[in-house]
Short mmCIF file of C-alpha atoms in Angstrom, two decimals:
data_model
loop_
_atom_site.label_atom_id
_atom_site.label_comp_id
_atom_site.label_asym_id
_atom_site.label_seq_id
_atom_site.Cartn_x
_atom_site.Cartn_y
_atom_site.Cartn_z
CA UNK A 1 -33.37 5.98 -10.76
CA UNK A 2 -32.15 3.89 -7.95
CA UNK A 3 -31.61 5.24 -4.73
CA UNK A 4 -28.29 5.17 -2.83
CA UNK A 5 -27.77 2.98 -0.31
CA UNK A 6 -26.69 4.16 3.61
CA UNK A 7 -23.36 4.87 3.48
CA UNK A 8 -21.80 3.60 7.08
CA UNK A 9 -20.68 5.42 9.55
CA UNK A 10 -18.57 5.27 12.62
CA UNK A 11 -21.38 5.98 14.75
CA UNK A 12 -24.06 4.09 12.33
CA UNK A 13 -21.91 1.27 13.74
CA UNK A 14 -21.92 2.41 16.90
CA UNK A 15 -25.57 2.28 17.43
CA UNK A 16 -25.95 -1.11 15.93
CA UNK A 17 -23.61 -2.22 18.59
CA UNK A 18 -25.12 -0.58 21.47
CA UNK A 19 -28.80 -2.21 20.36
CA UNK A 20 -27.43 -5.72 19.63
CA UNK A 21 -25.58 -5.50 23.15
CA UNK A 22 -28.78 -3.66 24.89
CA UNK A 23 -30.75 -7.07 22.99
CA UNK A 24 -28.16 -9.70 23.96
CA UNK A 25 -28.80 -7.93 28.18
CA UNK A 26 -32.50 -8.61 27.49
CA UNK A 27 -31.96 -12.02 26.65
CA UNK A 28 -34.08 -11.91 23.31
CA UNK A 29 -33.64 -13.15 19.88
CA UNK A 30 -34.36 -11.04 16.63
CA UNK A 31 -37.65 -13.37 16.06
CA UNK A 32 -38.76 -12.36 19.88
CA UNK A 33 -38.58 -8.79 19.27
CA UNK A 34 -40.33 -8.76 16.08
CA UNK A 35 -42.88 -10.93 18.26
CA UNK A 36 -43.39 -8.09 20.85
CA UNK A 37 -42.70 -4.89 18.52
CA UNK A 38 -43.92 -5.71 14.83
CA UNK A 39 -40.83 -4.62 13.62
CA UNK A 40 -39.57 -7.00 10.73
CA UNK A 41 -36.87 -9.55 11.51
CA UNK A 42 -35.22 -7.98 8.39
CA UNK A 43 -35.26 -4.75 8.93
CA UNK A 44 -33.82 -5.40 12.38
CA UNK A 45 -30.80 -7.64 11.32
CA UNK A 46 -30.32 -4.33 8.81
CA UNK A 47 -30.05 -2.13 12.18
CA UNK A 48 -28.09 -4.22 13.84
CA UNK A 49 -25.63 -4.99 11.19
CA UNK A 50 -25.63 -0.75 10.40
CA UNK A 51 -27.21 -1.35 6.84
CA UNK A 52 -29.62 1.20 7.82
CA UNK A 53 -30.62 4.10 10.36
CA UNK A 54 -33.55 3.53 12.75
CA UNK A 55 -36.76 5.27 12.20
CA UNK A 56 -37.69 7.25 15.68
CA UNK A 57 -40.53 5.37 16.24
CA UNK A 58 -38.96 1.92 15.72
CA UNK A 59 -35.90 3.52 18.33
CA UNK A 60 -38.56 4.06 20.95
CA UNK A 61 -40.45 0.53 20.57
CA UNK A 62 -36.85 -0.81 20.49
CA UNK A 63 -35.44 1.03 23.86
CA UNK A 64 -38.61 0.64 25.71
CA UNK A 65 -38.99 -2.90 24.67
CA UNK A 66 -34.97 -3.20 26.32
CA UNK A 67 -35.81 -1.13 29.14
CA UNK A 68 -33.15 1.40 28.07
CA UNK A 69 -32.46 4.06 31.53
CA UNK A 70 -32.57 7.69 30.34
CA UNK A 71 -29.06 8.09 29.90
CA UNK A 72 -29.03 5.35 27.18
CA UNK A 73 -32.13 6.64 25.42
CA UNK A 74 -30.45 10.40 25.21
CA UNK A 75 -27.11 8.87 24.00
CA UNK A 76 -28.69 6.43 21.44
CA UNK A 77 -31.43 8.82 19.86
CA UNK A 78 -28.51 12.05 20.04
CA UNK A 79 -26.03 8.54 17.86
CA UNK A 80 -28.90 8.11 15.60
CA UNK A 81 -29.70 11.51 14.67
CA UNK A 82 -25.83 11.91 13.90
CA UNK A 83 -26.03 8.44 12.53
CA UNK A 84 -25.95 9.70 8.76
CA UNK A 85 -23.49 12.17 9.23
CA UNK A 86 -19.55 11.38 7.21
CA UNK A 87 -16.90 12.26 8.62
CA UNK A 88 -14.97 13.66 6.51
CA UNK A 89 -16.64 14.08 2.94
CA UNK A 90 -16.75 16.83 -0.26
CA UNK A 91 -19.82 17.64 -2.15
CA UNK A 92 -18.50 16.26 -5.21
CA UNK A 93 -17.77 12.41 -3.36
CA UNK A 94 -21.12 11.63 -3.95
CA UNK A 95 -20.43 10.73 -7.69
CA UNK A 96 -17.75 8.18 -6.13
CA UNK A 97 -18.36 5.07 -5.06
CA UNK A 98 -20.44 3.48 -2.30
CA UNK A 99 -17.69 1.51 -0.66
CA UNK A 100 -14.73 4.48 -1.81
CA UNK A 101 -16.92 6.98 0.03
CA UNK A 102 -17.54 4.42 3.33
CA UNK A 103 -13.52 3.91 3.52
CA UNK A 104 -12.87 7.73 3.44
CA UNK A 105 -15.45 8.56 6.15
CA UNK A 106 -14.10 5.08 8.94
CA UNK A 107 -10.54 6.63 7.88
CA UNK A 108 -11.36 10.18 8.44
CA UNK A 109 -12.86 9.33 12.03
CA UNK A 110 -10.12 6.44 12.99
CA UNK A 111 -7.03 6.93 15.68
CA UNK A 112 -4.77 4.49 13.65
CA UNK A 113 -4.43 2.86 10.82
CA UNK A 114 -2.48 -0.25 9.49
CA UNK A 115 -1.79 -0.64 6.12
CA UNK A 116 -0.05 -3.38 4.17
CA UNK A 117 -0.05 -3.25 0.25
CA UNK A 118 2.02 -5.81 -2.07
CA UNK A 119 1.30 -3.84 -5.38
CA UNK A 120 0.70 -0.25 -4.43
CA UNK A 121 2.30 2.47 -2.85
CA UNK A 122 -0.38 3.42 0.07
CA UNK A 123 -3.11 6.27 -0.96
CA UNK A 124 -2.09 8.16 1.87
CA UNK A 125 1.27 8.22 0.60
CA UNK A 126 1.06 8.72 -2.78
CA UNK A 127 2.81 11.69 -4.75
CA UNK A 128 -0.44 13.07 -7.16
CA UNK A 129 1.45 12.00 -9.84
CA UNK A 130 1.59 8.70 -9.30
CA UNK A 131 -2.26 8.78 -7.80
CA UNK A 132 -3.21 10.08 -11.01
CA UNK A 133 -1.02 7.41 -13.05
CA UNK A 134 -2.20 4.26 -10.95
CA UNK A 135 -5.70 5.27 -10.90
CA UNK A 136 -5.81 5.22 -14.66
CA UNK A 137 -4.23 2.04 -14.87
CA UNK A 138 -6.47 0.31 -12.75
CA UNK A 139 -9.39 1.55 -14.16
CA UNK A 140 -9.42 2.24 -18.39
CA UNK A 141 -12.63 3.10 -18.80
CA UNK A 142 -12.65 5.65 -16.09
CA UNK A 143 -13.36 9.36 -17.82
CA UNK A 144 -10.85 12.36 -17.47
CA UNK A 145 -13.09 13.58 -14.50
CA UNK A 146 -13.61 10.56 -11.99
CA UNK A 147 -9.85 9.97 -12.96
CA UNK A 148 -9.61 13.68 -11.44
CA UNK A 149 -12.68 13.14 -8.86
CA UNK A 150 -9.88 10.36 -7.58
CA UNK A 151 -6.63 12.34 -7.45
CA UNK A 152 -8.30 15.03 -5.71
CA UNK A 153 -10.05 12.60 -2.82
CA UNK A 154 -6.96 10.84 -2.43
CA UNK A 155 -5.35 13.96 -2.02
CA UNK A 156 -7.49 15.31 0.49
CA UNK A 157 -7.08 12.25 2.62
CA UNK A 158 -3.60 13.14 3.27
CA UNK A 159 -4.75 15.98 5.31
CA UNK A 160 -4.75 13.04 8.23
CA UNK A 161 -1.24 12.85 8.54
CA UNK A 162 -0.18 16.41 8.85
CA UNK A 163 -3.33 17.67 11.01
CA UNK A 164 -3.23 19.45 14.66
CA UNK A 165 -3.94 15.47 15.96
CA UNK A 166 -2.57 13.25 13.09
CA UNK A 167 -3.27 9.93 12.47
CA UNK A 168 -0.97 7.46 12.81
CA UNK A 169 0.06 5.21 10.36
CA UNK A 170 2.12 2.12 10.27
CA UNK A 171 2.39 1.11 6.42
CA UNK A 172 4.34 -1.94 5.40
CA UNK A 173 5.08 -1.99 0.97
CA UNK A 174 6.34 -5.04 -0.70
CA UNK A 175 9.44 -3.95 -2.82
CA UNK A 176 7.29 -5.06 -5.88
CA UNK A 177 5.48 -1.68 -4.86
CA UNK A 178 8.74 0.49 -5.33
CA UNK A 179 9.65 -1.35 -8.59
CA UNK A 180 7.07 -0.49 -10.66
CA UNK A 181 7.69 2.31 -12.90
CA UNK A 182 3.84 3.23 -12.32
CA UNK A 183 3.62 6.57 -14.56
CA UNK A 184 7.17 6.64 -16.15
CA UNK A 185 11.02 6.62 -14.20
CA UNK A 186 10.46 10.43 -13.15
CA UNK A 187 6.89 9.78 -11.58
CA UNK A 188 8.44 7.14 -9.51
CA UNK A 189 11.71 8.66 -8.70
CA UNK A 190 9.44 11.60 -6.91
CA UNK A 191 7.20 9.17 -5.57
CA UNK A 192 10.14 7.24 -3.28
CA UNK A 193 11.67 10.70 -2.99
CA UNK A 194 8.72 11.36 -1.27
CA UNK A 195 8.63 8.63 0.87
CA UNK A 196 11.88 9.03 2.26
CA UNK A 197 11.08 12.71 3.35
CA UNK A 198 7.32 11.64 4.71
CA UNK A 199 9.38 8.52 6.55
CA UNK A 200 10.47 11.15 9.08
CA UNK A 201 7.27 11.92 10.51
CA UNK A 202 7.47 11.10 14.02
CA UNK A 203 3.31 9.17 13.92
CA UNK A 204 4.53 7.39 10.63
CA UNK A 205 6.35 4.30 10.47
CA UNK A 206 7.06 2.85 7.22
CA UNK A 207 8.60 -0.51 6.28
CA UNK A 208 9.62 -2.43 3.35
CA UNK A 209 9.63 -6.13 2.57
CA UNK A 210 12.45 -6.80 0.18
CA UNK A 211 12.34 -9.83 -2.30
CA UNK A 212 14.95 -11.56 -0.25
CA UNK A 213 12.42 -12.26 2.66
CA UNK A 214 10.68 -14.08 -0.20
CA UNK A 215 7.38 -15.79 0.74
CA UNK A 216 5.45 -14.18 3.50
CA UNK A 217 2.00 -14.04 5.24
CA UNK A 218 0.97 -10.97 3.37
CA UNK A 219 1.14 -12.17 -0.53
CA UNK A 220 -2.68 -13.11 -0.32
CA UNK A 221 -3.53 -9.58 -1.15
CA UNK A 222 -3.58 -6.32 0.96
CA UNK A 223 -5.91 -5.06 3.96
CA UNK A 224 -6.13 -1.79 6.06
CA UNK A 225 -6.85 -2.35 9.32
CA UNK A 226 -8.50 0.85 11.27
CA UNK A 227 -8.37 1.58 15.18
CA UNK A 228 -10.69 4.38 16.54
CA UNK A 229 -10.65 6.39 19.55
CA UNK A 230 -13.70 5.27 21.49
CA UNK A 231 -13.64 1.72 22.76
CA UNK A 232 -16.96 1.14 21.78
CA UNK A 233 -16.12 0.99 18.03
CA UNK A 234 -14.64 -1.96 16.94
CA UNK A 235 -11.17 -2.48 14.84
CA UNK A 236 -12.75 -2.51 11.16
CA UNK A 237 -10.61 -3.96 8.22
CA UNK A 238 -11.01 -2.81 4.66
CA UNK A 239 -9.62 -5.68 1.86
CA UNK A 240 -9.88 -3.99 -1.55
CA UNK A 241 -9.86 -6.70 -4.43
CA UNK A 242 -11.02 -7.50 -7.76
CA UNK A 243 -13.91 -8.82 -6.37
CA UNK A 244 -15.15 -5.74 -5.04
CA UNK A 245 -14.81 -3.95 -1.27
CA UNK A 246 -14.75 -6.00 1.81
CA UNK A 247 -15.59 -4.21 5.33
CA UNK A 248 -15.11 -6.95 8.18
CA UNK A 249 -15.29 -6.18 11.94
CA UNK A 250 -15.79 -9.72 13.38
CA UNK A 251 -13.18 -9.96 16.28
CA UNK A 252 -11.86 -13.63 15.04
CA UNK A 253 -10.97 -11.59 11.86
CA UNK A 254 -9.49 -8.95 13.93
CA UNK A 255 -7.14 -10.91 15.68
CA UNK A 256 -6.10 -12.90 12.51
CA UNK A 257 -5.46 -9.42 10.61
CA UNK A 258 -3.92 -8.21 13.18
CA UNK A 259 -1.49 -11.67 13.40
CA UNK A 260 -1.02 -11.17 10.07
CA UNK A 261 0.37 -7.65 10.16
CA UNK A 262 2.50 -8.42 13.56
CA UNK A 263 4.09 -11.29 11.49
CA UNK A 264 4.43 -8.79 8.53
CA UNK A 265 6.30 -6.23 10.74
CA UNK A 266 8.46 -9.07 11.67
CA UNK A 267 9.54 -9.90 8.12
CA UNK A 268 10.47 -6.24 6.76
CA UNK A 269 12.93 -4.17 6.86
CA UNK A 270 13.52 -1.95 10.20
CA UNK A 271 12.45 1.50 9.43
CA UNK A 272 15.78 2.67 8.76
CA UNK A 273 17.18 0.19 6.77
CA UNK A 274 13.37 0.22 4.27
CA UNK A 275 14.20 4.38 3.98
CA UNK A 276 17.89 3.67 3.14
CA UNK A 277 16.41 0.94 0.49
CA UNK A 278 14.00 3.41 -1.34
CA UNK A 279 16.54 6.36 -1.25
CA UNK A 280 18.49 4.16 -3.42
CA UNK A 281 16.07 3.01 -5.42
CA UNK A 282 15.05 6.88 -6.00
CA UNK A 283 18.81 7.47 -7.19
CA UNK A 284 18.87 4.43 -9.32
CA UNK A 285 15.98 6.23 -11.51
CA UNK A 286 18.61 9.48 -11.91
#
């Protein structure tokens, strides 16, 4: 039986960044450390790129080999010891997938989050209904109980937005998104009931682009861009596409994501005017 791989972690990326930046102040390459340490150029480009947690002893040849003070050793051995731990996951999550599972833990421990979708309504937003309708659409061969496994993550995310400290979310739907009788005419006409009461939540801002805007910079697909609380984590992305899960964190795709969803904002609807839209389109399914 295969083993699972790491699953990352906010702080799994956090250490990888503090020992590429604590490499990059020592002035060495990956092949120059490997030189002096023994430790495998792969296995360090795995550590670095938070594929996989440090053993202690390859930690302590690392740090001494930087030169690491105290206070950096103590913060970077306490970061990998938490390294493995998710921040937000349920016993039975381990039977979902790899990349499902990463997603919910970066969400879980993020500040912010942007989301644009052209086809869905978001997950956070979504009435169970229509999570349980959509999820069996877009996957057929899925049994009654990951079908279920789903509903009841997705579900459980939503806990974000009405938490002591929420998070805040600025989600942006193509109309196609409110169109599409996903589950039947009553599923729908709950879901953008929903949305209209959720749309008054004062860390949620949610906008619409109608088909009159017609082309725009976000028919390519949808992404999720995630902000976190402590500077030292980067803004991650999360594209979800037939291809499979993409996480990127590079900061040239940063600041194009992040272009993207200004310009996006731009195009739709004002808040007002998108909750006035999908009021209407909730009585239109009466």
């Amino acid at each position: 039986m295969a083993t699972k791989k790491q699953t990352p972690t906010v702080r799994l990326r956090r250490l990888a960044a503090e020992l590429r930046r604590l490499r990059a102040a020592a002035e060495l390459s990956r092949e120059e450390v490997t030189e002096r340490t023994g430790i495998n150029t792969a296995t360090l480009y795995r550590i670095e790129t938070a594929k996989t947690r440090p053993q202690a002893r390859t930690l302590k040849a690392l740090l001494d080999l930087y030169d690491a003070d105290d206070e950096q050793r103590q913060h970077l051995v306490t970061l990998s010891k938490e390294a493995t731990k998710q921040g937000w996951l349920r016993p039975y999550h381990s039977d979902l997938p790899e990349e499902y599972t990463a997603y919910i833990s970066f969400e879980a421990e993020a500040s912010s989050v942007r989301n644009y979708e052209s086809l869905f309504i978001p997950g956070l937003l979504q009435t169970e209904a229509y999570a349980r309708a959509v999820i069996a659409g877009v996957l057929p061969n899925a049994t009654r109980q990951d079908i279920e496994d789903r509903v009841q993550a997705r579900i459980e995310r939503q806990q974000l937005l009405t938490q002591d400290d929420p998070l805040k979310l600025w989600a942006i739907v193509d109309e196609a998104a409110l169109r599409r009788a996903v589950g039947g005419p009553s599923v729908m006409r709950a879901q953008l009931a929903h949305l209209v009461d959720i749309a008054t939540l004062p860390h949620l801002t949610l906008q619409v682009i109608t088909f009159e805007s017609g082309a725009h910079t976000g028919m390519p697909g949808s992404f999720v861009l995630m902000d976190f609380p402590d500077p030292l984590d980067t803004d991650l992305i999360y594209i979800d596409s037939m291809a499979g899960d993409l996480f990127l964190e590079a900061d040239a795709d940063v600041r194009r994501f992040s272009s993207i969803f200004d310009n996006l904002r731009a195009t739709a609807a004002s808040p007002d005017d998108s909750t006035k839209l999908m009021a209407r389109l909730a009585n239109d399914r009466e």
